[in-house]
Amino acid sequence: MTAWLECSVEVDQEAVESVAEVLARYGYNGGVVVEPSWTPGDEGPEFRYDPSRPSVLRTYLPLDAQSEEARQRIEQALWYLGHMRPVGPLQVRTLAEEDWANAWKEHYTVMHIGARTVIVPSWLEYEARPDDVVLRLDPGMAFGTGLHPTTRLCLSLLEQYVQPGMRTLDLGTGSGILAIAAAKLGARPVFALDNDPVAVQVAAENVAHNGVHKVVEVAEGSLGAGRRMGHWLSGDFGEEVPPQPAVPGEAPHTFALIVANLIARVLITLADDLAANLEPGGILISSGIINTREAEVTSALAAAGLHLRERHVEGEWVALVHQG
Ligand SMILES: C[S@@+](CC[C@H](N)C(=O)[O-])C[C@H]1O[C@@H](n2cnc3c(N)ncnc32)[C@H](O)[C@@H]1O
């Protein structure tokens, strides 16, 4: 029976990418698990991802004649990187085959969501069934691969609502997961916007990796009042930033479908803009709503002239479907 070495290290956000590269060089099948640090926020537990706190990165190597050398090389590479960025000490422990299989599975494996959506990490093989909508995504820094219940709710609703050729906006795209899913379900064109430049970069990579770059346009930006907001984790609306074009392309920017996995506070502020950018009869899927603020979101969207079609709940999170 094979035994495994689990190598893990705590790193500062800025070092995640370079340390992940080092671990991927030696880890089994190039697989690296990134556990971001979720902290309790004012919109509920485990929602806020705090970039000022370290993430934990892990990889696994088969315990054999080469593993000691690999471990030393990882340590050496981390030591070099540690001169430039805060990188914690390498923690190593031996796992029996059985424990390894569970440790790996616990962190990241093929995930089935809704009736057809399957999320597959890039280092795993997966034989797709005819109806599967396969998304190739790795755990990364931007929100959207954990998976958070708010993302799962949106994926199931996209399966239900996307019709081929629907002009779609994914507002607050994060890793791009919802835009990619919409495109694979037949939506087009799809615009993926985020006001966080790191998310925009990650989303663009994921879009390309999933082969939907001709359908999905990723850009940094927001919609209406959202263009004047600072970063969503800043706790306030930040400084005024000059308006940028919401969506590249011709005006008017109306959509048959908008999916917005934001937070209650942002959805309330953007209610009028969301409604104004929806074509008559168009569908808005809004998510990221902590149950204690659901009533405020529904009244803001009703005041904007949208009609509630359905609501779904997972734990303390609510997703709503409205029609224009
Ligand atoms: C909860 S995450 C959702 C990510 C992804 N769509 C998912 O479902 O997993 C919210 C995303 O919205 C972005 N965001 C927050 N406020 C925004 C705003 N006003 N305009 C555009 N994007 C915003 C954040 O940067 C973050 O990537």
mmCIF file of C-alpha atoms and ligand atoms in Angstrom:
data_model
loop_
_atom_site.group_PDB
_atom_site.id
_atom_site.type_symbol
_atom_site.label_atom_id
_atom_site.label_comp_id
_atom_site.label_asym_id
_atom_site.label_seq_id
_atom_site.Cartn_x
_atom_site.Cartn_y
_atom_site.Cartn_z
ATOM 1 C CA MET A 1 0.000 0.000 0.000
ATOM 2 C CA THR A 2 1.355 3.453 -0.962
ATOM 3 C CA ALA A 3 1.947 6.030 1.708
ATOM 4 C CA TRP A 4 1.966 9.747 0.966
ATOM 5 C CA LEU A 5 3.691 12.880 2.122
ATOM 6 C CA GLU A 6 1.423 15.827 2.697
ATOM 7 C CA CYS A 7 3.356 19.098 2.351
ATOM 8 C CA SER A 8 1.565 22.212 3.509
ATOM 9 C CA VAL A 9 2.585 25.797 3.985
ATOM 10 C CA GLU A 10 0.875 28.974 5.149
ATOM 11 C CA VAL A 11 1.506 31.901 2.836
ATOM 12 C CA ASP A 12 0.658 35.512 2.409
ATOM 13 C CA GLN A 13 -1.839 36.244 -0.419
ATOM 14 C CA GLU A 14 0.771 37.778 -2.649
ATOM 15 C CA ALA A 15 2.824 34.600 -2.482
ATOM 16 C CA VAL A 16 0.008 32.162 -3.292
ATOM 17 C CA GLU A 17 0.687 31.972 -6.999
ATOM 18 C CA SER A 18 4.449 31.481 -6.805
ATOM 19 C CA VAL A 19 4.243 28.957 -3.959
ATOM 20 C CA ALA A 20 1.489 27.067 -5.800
ATOM 21 C CA GLU A 21 3.815 26.818 -8.791
ATOM 22 C CA VAL A 22 6.563 25.325 -6.647
ATOM 23 C CA LEU A 23 4.236 22.767 -5.066
ATOM 24 C CA ALA A 24 2.679 21.877 -8.428
ATOM 25 C CA ARG A 25 6.133 21.006 -9.763
ATOM 26 C CA TYR A 26 6.509 18.194 -7.219
ATOM 27 C CA GLY A 27 2.959 17.297 -6.210
ATOM 28 C CA TYR A 28 1.150 14.242 -7.518
ATOM 29 C CA ASN A 29 -0.316 15.090 -10.947
ATOM 30 C CA GLY A 30 0.600 18.735 -10.375
ATOM 31 C CA GLY A 31 -2.297 19.123 -7.965
ATOM 32 C CA VAL A 32 -2.268 21.872 -5.348
ATOM 33 C CA VAL A 33 -5.015 22.687 -2.895
ATOM 34 C CA VAL A 34 -5.453 26.332 -1.933
ATOM 35 C CA GLU A 35 -7.529 26.952 1.164
ATOM 36 C CA PRO A 36 -8.353 30.643 1.314
ATOM 37 C CA SER A 37 -8.992 32.215 4.667
ATOM 38 C CA TRP A 38 -12.682 32.891 5.075
ATOM 39 C CA THR A 39 -13.562 35.081 7.989
ATOM 40 C CA PRO A 40 -16.893 35.922 9.529
ATOM 41 C CA GLY A 41 -18.147 39.127 7.965
ATOM 42 C CA ASP A 42 -21.111 41.401 8.455
ATOM 43 C CA GLU A 43 -22.993 39.475 5.755
ATOM 44 C CA GLY A 44 -22.596 36.125 7.526
ATOM 45 C CA PRO A 45 -20.055 33.502 8.462
ATOM 46 C CA GLU A 46 -17.467 32.324 6.000
ATOM 47 C CA PHE A 47 -18.491 34.821 3.397
ATOM 48 C CA ARG A 48 -15.724 37.345 3.539
ATOM 49 C CA TYR A 49 -12.513 36.248 2.083
ATOM 50 C CA ASP A 50 -9.848 38.210 3.877
ATOM 51 C CA PRO A 51 -6.852 38.859 1.630
ATOM 52 C CA SER A 52 -4.817 40.123 4.564
ATOM 53 C CA ARG A 53 -4.804 36.675 6.192
ATOM 54 C CA PRO A 54 -2.666 33.788 4.987
ATOM 55 C CA SER A 55 -3.936 30.919 2.869
ATOM 56 C CA VAL A 56 -2.843 27.323 3.328
ATOM 57 C CA LEU A 57 -1.446 25.508 0.304
ATOM 58 C CA ARG A 58 -1.083 21.731 0.237
ATOM 59 C CA THR A 59 0.249 19.133 -2.082
ATOM 60 C CA TYR A 60 0.757 15.375 -1.849
ATOM 61 C CA LEU A 61 3.681 13.242 -3.024
ATOM 62 C CA PRO A 62 3.889 9.456 -3.075
ATOM 63 C CA LEU A 63 6.314 8.341 -0.364
ATOM 64 C CA ASP A 64 9.115 6.662 -2.309
ATOM 65 C CA ALA A 65 12.864 6.899 -2.924
ATOM 66 C CA GLN A 66 12.473 10.355 -4.546
ATOM 67 C CA SER A 67 10.174 11.982 -2.026
ATOM 68 C CA GLU A 68 12.882 13.072 0.412
ATOM 69 C CA GLU A 69 14.716 14.874 -2.375
ATOM 70 C CA ALA A 70 11.503 16.500 -3.580
ATOM 71 C CA ARG A 71 10.760 17.654 -0.045
ATOM 72 C CA GLN A 72 14.202 19.241 0.223
ATOM 73 C CA ARG A 73 13.747 21.016 -3.112
ATOM 74 C CA ILE A 74 10.399 22.402 -2.045
ATOM 75 C CA GLU A 75 11.949 23.622 1.189
ATOM 76 C CA GLN A 76 14.778 25.263 -0.720
ATOM 77 C CA ALA A 77 12.428 26.987 -3.184
ATOM 78 C CA LEU A 78 10.264 28.239 -0.314
ATOM 79 C CA TRP A 79 13.317 29.522 1.477
ATOM 80 C CA TYR A 80 14.188 31.621 -1.600
ATOM 81 C CA LEU A 81 10.633 32.878 -1.988
ATOM 82 C CA GLY A 82 10.566 33.641 1.737
ATOM 83 C CA HIS A 83 13.090 36.397 1.125
ATOM 84 C CA MET A 84 10.560 38.263 -0.984
ATOM 85 C CA ARG A 85 7.209 37.367 0.581
ATOM 86 C CA PRO A 86 6.011 36.038 3.920
ATOM 87 C CA VAL A 87 6.059 32.244 3.555
ATOM 88 C CA GLY A 88 5.569 29.972 6.564
ATOM 89 C CA PRO A 89 7.615 26.861 7.343
ATOM 90 C CA LEU A 90 6.899 23.718 5.326
ATOM 91 C CA GLN A 91 4.823 21.260 7.364
ATOM 92 C CA VAL A 92 5.201 17.631 6.365
ATOM 93 C CA ARG A 93 3.256 14.610 7.530
ATOM 94 C CA THR A 94 2.957 11.043 6.303
ATOM 95 C CA LEU A 95 -0.437 9.690 5.385
ATOM 96 C CA ALA A 96 -1.528 6.145 4.661
ATOM 97 C CA GLU A 97 -3.176 5.604 1.253
ATOM 98 C CA GLU A 98 -6.617 5.640 2.769
ATOM 99 C CA ASP A 99 -6.052 8.907 4.652
ATOM 100 C CA TRP A 100 -4.545 10.500 1.597
ATOM 101 C CA ALA A 101 -7.547 9.613 -0.531
ATOM 102 C CA ASN A 102 -9.803 11.221 2.050
ATOM 103 C CA ALA A 103 -7.637 14.274 2.623
ATOM 104 C CA TRP A 104 -7.571 14.970 -1.079
ATOM 105 C CA LYS A 105 -11.267 14.348 -1.557
ATOM 106 C CA GLU A 106 -12.125 16.523 1.371
ATOM 107 C CA HIS A 107 -10.289 19.434 -0.180
ATOM 108 C CA TYR A 108 -11.064 19.219 -3.823
ATOM 109 C CA THR A 109 -12.483 16.636 -6.115
ATOM 110 C CA VAL A 110 -15.011 16.282 -8.916
ATOM 111 C CA MET A 111 -18.161 18.073 -7.782
ATOM 112 C CA HIS A 112 -21.655 17.473 -9.147
ATOM 113 C CA ILE A 113 -24.006 20.426 -8.796
ATOM 114 C CA GLY A 114 -27.623 20.681 -9.852
ATOM 115 C CA ALA A 115 -28.676 18.114 -12.438
ATOM 116 C CA ARG A 116 -25.891 18.500 -15.013
ATOM 117 C CA THR A 117 -23.046 20.723 -13.849
ATOM 118 C CA VAL A 118 -19.756 19.010 -13.028
ATOM 119 C CA ILE A 119 -16.686 20.854 -11.763
ATOM 120 C CA VAL A 120 -13.455 19.039 -12.480
ATOM 121 C CA PRO A 121 -10.011 20.103 -11.211
ATOM 122 C CA SER A 122 -7.558 20.303 -14.096
ATOM 123 C CA TRP A 123 -5.360 17.480 -12.805
ATOM 124 C CA LEU A 124 -8.163 14.901 -12.677
ATOM 125 C CA GLU A 125 -9.524 12.762 -15.485
ATOM 126 C CA TYR A 126 -13.263 12.788 -15.914
ATOM 127 C CA GLU A 127 -15.350 10.892 -18.407
ATOM 128 C CA ALA A 128 -18.277 13.174 -19.192
ATOM 129 C CA ARG A 129 -21.785 11.800 -19.629
ATOM 130 C CA PRO A 130 -23.674 13.096 -22.686
ATOM 131 C CA ASP A 131 -25.678 15.731 -20.794
ATOM 132 C CA ASP A 132 -22.895 16.938 -18.497
ATOM 133 C CA VAL A 133 -21.866 20.577 -18.455
ATOM 134 C CA VAL A 134 -18.213 20.223 -17.481
ATOM 135 C CA LEU A 135 -16.377 23.184 -15.955
ATOM 136 C CA ARG A 136 -12.606 22.866 -15.597
ATOM 137 C CA LEU A 137 -11.615 24.911 -12.563
ATOM 138 C CA ASP A 138 -8.883 24.762 -9.954
ATOM 139 C CA PRO A 139 -9.112 26.042 -6.449
ATOM 140 C CA GLY A 140 -7.752 29.529 -6.575
ATOM 141 C CA MET A 141 -7.725 32.859 -4.904
ATOM 142 C CA ALA A 142 -10.855 34.380 -6.344
ATOM 143 C CA PHE A 143 -14.162 33.373 -4.801
ATOM 144 C CA GLY A 144 -15.971 30.704 -6.725
ATOM 145 C CA THR A 145 -14.234 27.375 -6.398
ATOM 146 C CA GLY A 146 -14.776 26.363 -2.735
ATOM 147 C CA LEU A 147 -17.742 26.054 -3.575
ATOM 148 C CA HIS A 148 -19.716 28.511 -1.543
ATOM 149 C CA PRO A 149 -23.451 27.745 -1.153
ATOM 150 C CA THR A 150 -24.285 31.021 -2.932
ATOM 151 C CA THR A 151 -22.389 29.831 -6.028
ATOM 152 C CA ARG A 152 -24.048 26.413 -5.933
ATOM 153 C CA LEU A 153 -27.484 28.052 -5.832
ATOM 154 C CA CYS A 154 -26.642 30.134 -8.922
ATOM 155 C CA LEU A 155 -25.303 27.144 -10.864
ATOM 156 C CA SER A 156 -28.526 25.192 -10.306
ATOM 157 C CA LEU A 157 -30.635 28.193 -11.320
ATOM 158 C CA LEU A 158 -28.562 28.769 -14.463
ATOM 159 C CA GLU A 159 -29.298 25.181 -15.510
ATOM 160 C CA GLN A 160 -32.959 25.973 -15.154
ATOM 161 C CA TYR A 161 -33.064 29.386 -16.846
ATOM 162 C CA VAL A 162 -30.395 29.575 -19.553
ATOM 163 C CA GLN A 163 -31.842 29.278 -23.048
ATOM 164 C CA PRO A 164 -29.566 29.127 -26.088
ATOM 165 C CA GLY A 165 -28.624 32.582 -27.378
ATOM 166 C CA MET A 166 -29.568 34.502 -24.226
ATOM 167 C CA ARG A 167 -27.540 37.710 -23.939
ATOM 168 C CA THR A 168 -26.158 37.366 -20.408
ATOM 169 C CA LEU A 169 -24.359 39.425 -17.783
ATOM 170 C CA ASP A 170 -22.479 37.852 -14.871
ATOM 171 C CA LEU A 171 -21.995 40.729 -12.447
ATOM 172 C CA GLY A 172 -19.297 40.031 -9.840
ATOM 173 C CA THR A 173 -17.827 37.154 -11.821
ATOM 174 C CA GLY A 174 -15.046 36.191 -9.346
ATOM 175 C CA SER A 175 -13.406 33.107 -10.853
ATOM 176 C CA GLY A 176 -15.716 33.358 -13.887
ATOM 177 C CA ILE A 177 -17.517 30.177 -12.856
ATOM 178 C CA LEU A 178 -21.059 31.403 -13.544
ATOM 179 C CA ALA A 179 -20.160 33.058 -16.869
ATOM 180 C CA ILE A 180 -18.468 29.829 -18.006
ATOM 181 C CA ALA A 181 -21.447 27.743 -16.910
ATOM 182 C CA ALA A 182 -23.870 30.094 -18.710
ATOM 183 C CA ALA A 183 -21.793 29.924 -21.910
ATOM 184 C CA LYS A 184 -21.611 26.129 -21.756
ATOM 185 C CA LEU A 185 -25.384 26.023 -21.324
ATOM 186 C CA GLY A 186 -25.765 28.019 -24.562
ATOM 187 C CA ALA A 187 -25.970 31.671 -23.436
ATOM 188 C CA ARG A 188 -24.280 34.137 -25.795
ATOM 189 C CA PRO A 189 -22.784 36.615 -25.770
ATOM 190 C CA VAL A 190 -21.839 36.550 -22.084
ATOM 191 C CA PHE A 191 -20.287 39.547 -20.302
ATOM 192 C CA ALA A 192 -18.375 38.869 -17.105
ATOM 193 C CA LEU A 193 -17.671 41.942 -14.990
ATOM 194 C CA ASP A 194 -15.869 42.381 -11.702
ATOM 195 C CA ASN A 195 -14.471 45.441 -9.983
ATOM 196 C CA ASP A 196 -11.571 43.442 -8.546
ATOM 197 C CA PRO A 197 -8.627 43.271 -10.987
ATOM 198 C CA VAL A 198 -7.364 39.975 -9.493
ATOM 199 C CA ALA A 199 -10.745 38.378 -10.146
ATOM 200 C CA VAL A 200 -10.738 39.715 -13.715
ATOM 201 C CA GLN A 201 -7.370 38.113 -14.410
ATOM 202 C CA VAL A 202 -8.348 34.764 -12.874
ATOM 203 C CA ALA A 203 -11.701 34.787 -14.689
ATOM 204 C CA ALA A 204 -10.040 35.508 -18.052
ATOM 205 C CA GLU A 205 -7.658 32.565 -17.536
ATOM 206 C CA ASN A 206 -10.493 30.248 -16.573
ATOM 207 C CA VAL A 207 -12.604 31.370 -19.523
ATOM 208 C CA ALA A 208 -9.727 30.593 -21.910
ATOM 209 C CA HIS A 209 -8.992 27.275 -20.193
ATOM 210 C CA ASN A 210 -12.618 26.258 -20.692
ATOM 211 C CA GLY A 211 -12.575 27.198 -24.386
ATOM 212 C CA VAL A 212 -15.389 29.759 -24.130
ATOM 213 C CA HIS A 213 -13.303 32.888 -24.814
ATOM 214 C CA LYS A 214 -15.156 33.551 -28.085
ATOM 215 C CA VAL A 215 -18.423 33.727 -26.201
ATOM 216 C CA VAL A 216 -17.454 35.270 -22.852
ATOM 217 C CA GLU A 217 -15.983 38.750 -22.603
ATOM 218 C CA VAL A 218 -14.304 39.449 -19.253
ATOM 219 C CA ALA A 219 -13.762 43.050 -18.172
ATOM 220 C CA GLU A 220 -13.027 45.084 -15.081
ATOM 221 C CA GLY A 221 -16.040 47.176 -14.187
ATOM 222 C CA SER A 222 -19.550 47.186 -12.876
ATOM 223 C CA LEU A 223 -23.033 48.421 -13.582
ATOM 224 C CA GLY A 224 -24.542 51.841 -12.864
ATOM 225 C CA ALA A 225 -24.004 52.792 -9.200
ATOM 226 C CA GLY A 226 -21.658 49.813 -8.850
ATOM 227 C CA ARG A 227 -19.093 51.720 -10.900
ATOM 228 C CA ARG A 228 -18.693 54.208 -8.091
ATOM 229 C CA MET A 229 -18.135 51.551 -5.415
ATOM 230 C CA GLY A 230 -14.789 50.619 -3.976
ATOM 231 C CA HIS A 231 -13.764 47.065 -3.381
ATOM 232 C CA TRP A 232 -16.547 45.036 -1.802
ATOM 233 C CA LEU A 233 -14.345 43.903 1.093
ATOM 234 C CA SER A 234 -13.449 47.425 2.078
ATOM 235 C CA GLY A 235 -16.504 47.579 4.353
ATOM 236 C CA ASP A 236 -17.701 50.823 2.801
ATOM 237 C CA PHE A 237 -18.233 52.060 -0.696
ATOM 238 C CA GLY A 238 -14.689 53.297 -0.968
ATOM 239 C CA GLU A 239 -13.612 56.268 -2.995
ATOM 240 C CA GLU A 240 -15.492 57.603 -5.966
ATOM 241 C CA VAL A 241 -13.991 56.122 -9.085
ATOM 242 C CA PRO A 242 -14.754 57.703 -12.447
ATOM 243 C CA PRO A 243 -17.471 55.844 -14.343
ATOM 244 C CA GLN A 244 -16.155 53.310 -16.843
ATOM 245 C CA PRO A 245 -18.163 51.758 -19.657
ATOM 246 C CA ALA A 246 -20.324 49.085 -18.016
ATOM 247 C CA VAL A 247 -20.204 46.695 -20.899
ATOM 248 C CA PRO A 248 -18.132 46.940 -24.021
ATOM 249 C CA GLY A 249 -20.271 46.921 -27.143
ATOM 250 C CA GLU A 250 -23.246 48.772 -28.425
ATOM 251 C CA ALA A 251 -25.894 50.552 -26.340
ATOM 252 C CA PRO A 252 -28.459 49.966 -24.975
ATOM 253 C CA HIS A 253 -26.941 47.314 -22.737
ATOM 254 C CA THR A 254 -29.906 45.164 -21.989
ATOM 255 C CA PHE A 255 -29.724 41.519 -21.106
ATOM 256 C CA ALA A 256 -32.098 38.585 -21.313
ATOM 257 C CA LEU A 257 -30.382 37.173 -18.211
ATOM 258 C CA ILE A 258 -28.374 38.727 -15.390
ATOM 259 C CA VAL A 259 -26.757 36.623 -12.694
ATOM 260 C CA ALA A 260 -25.419 38.590 -9.737
ATOM 261 C CA ASN A 261 -23.868 36.705 -6.828
ATOM 262 C CA LEU A 262 -23.000 39.769 -4.764
ATOM 263 C CA ILE A 263 -24.004 40.673 -1.231
ATOM 264 C CA ALA A 264 -27.292 42.117 0.006
ATOM 265 C CA ARG A 265 -25.878 45.604 0.479
ATOM 266 C CA VAL A 266 -24.609 45.779 -3.122
ATOM 267 C CA LEU A 267 -27.786 44.247 -4.591
ATOM 268 C CA ILE A 268 -29.911 46.859 -2.812
ATOM 269 C CA THR A 269 -27.764 49.715 -4.111
ATOM 270 C CA LEU A 270 -27.819 48.282 -7.637
ATOM 271 C CA ALA A 271 -31.529 47.340 -7.737
ATOM 272 C CA ASP A 272 -32.496 50.128 -10.185
ATOM 273 C CA ASP A 273 -29.491 49.489 -12.423
ATOM 274 C CA LEU A 274 -30.161 45.759 -12.541
ATOM 275 C CA ALA A 275 -33.772 46.432 -13.533
ATOM 276 C CA ALA A 276 -32.754 49.043 -16.129
ATOM 277 C CA ASN A 277 -30.336 46.605 -17.759
ATOM 278 C CA LEU A 278 -32.838 43.777 -18.036
ATOM 279 C CA GLU A 279 -34.892 43.482 -21.207
ATOM 280 C CA PRO A 280 -38.685 43.194 -20.785
ATOM 281 C CA GLY A 281 -39.418 39.681 -19.504
ATOM 282 C CA GLY A 282 -35.710 39.143 -18.775
ATOM 283 C CA ILE A 283 -34.519 37.087 -15.789
ATOM 284 C CA LEU A 284 -32.438 38.261 -12.830
ATOM 285 C CA ILE A 285 -30.808 35.624 -10.608
ATOM 286 C CA SER A 286 -29.523 37.325 -7.477
ATOM 287 C CA SER A 287 -27.585 35.509 -4.791
ATOM 288 C CA GLY A 288 -25.265 36.086 -1.845
ATOM 289 C CA ILE A 289 -28.219 37.214 0.266
ATOM 290 C CA ILE A 290 -27.939 36.419 3.956
ATOM 291 C CA ASN A 291 -31.433 35.442 5.207
ATOM 292 C CA THR A 292 -31.657 38.310 7.699
ATOM 293 C CA ARG A 293 -31.494 40.817 4.795
ATOM 294 C CA GLU A 294 -33.723 39.017 2.306
ATOM 295 C CA ALA A 295 -36.727 41.293 2.928
ATOM 296 C CA GLU A 296 -34.671 44.418 2.197
ATOM 297 C CA VAL A 297 -33.418 42.945 -1.084
ATOM 298 C CA THR A 298 -36.878 41.812 -2.198
ATOM 299 C CA SER A 299 -38.384 45.212 -1.472
ATOM 300 C CA ALA A 300 -35.592 47.044 -3.319
ATOM 301 C CA LEU A 301 -36.031 44.793 -6.370
ATOM 302 C CA ALA A 302 -39.844 45.114 -6.213
ATOM 303 C CA ALA A 303 -39.521 48.918 -6.008
ATOM 304 C CA ALA A 304 -37.341 48.728 -9.125
ATOM 305 C CA GLY A 305 -40.262 47.066 -10.937
ATOM 306 C CA LEU A 306 -39.101 43.429 -10.903
ATOM 307 C CA HIS A 307 -41.436 40.508 -10.170
ATOM 308 C CA LEU A 308 -40.338 37.736 -7.806
ATOM 309 C CA ARG A 309 -40.648 34.302 -9.449
ATOM 310 C CA GLU A 310 -38.959 32.024 -6.953
ATOM 311 C CA ARG A 311 -36.607 31.819 -4.012
ATOM 312 C CA HIS A 312 -34.168 29.114 -2.989
ATOM 313 C CA VAL A 313 -32.427 28.652 0.325
ATOM 314 C CA GLU A 314 -29.266 26.821 1.334
ATOM 315 C CA GLY A 315 -28.472 27.130 5.031
ATOM 316 C CA GLU A 316 -28.619 30.825 5.767
ATOM 317 C CA TRP A 317 -28.170 31.901 2.146
ATOM 318 C CA VAL A 318 -30.967 32.908 -0.198
ATOM 319 C CA ALA A 319 -31.042 33.185 -3.993
ATOM 320 C CA LEU A 320 -33.894 34.945 -5.769
ATOM 321 C CA VAL A 321 -35.219 34.818 -9.311
ATOM 322 C CA HIS A 322 -36.968 37.937 -10.627
ATOM 323 C CA GLN A 323 -38.489 38.763 -13.983
ATOM 324 C CA GLY A 324 -38.470 42.166 -15.641
HETATM 325 C C1 LIG B 1 -19.516 36.484 -3.805
HETATM 326 S S1 LIG B 1 -18.355 36.714 -5.067
HETATM 327 C C2 LIG B 1 -19.099 35.762 -6.385
HETATM 328 C C3 LIG B 1 -18.126 35.157 -7.374
HETATM 329 C C4 LIG B 1 -18.714 34.212 -8.415
HETATM 330 N N1 LIG B 1 -19.640 34.888 -9.291
HETATM 331 C C5 LIG B 1 -19.412 33.043 -7.755
HETATM 332 O O1 LIG B 1 -20.624 32.932 -7.881
HETATM 333 O O2 LIG B 1 -18.747 32.218 -7.122
HETATM 334 C C6 LIG B 1 -18.705 38.402 -5.493
HETATM 335 C C7 LIG B 1 -17.816 39.012 -6.561
HETATM 336 O O3 LIG B 1 -18.389 40.278 -6.882
HETATM 337 C C8 LIG B 1 -17.390 41.254 -7.034
HETATM 338 N N2 LIG B 1 -18.024 42.545 -6.733
HETATM 339 C C9 LIG B 1 -18.405 43.033 -5.532
HETATM 340 N N3 LIG B 1 -18.985 44.222 -5.655
HETATM 341 C C10 LIG B 1 -19.000 44.512 -6.973
HETATM 342 C C11 LIG B 1 -19.477 45.611 -7.747
HETATM 343 N N4 LIG B 1 -20.041 46.661 -7.184
HETATM 344 N N5 LIG B 1 -19.325 45.554 -9.087
HETATM 345 C C12 LIG B 1 -18.726 44.500 -9.685
HETATM 346 N N6 LIG B 1 -18.255 43.436 -9.003
HETATM 347 C C13 LIG B 1 -18.390 43.438 -7.674
HETATM 348 C C14 LIG B 1 -16.304 40.817 -6.058
HETATM 349 O O4 LIG B 1 -15.039 41.328 -6.424
HETATM 350 C C15 LIG B 1 -16.397 39.292 -6.123
HETATM 351 O O5 LIG B 1 -15.504 38.761 -7.082
#
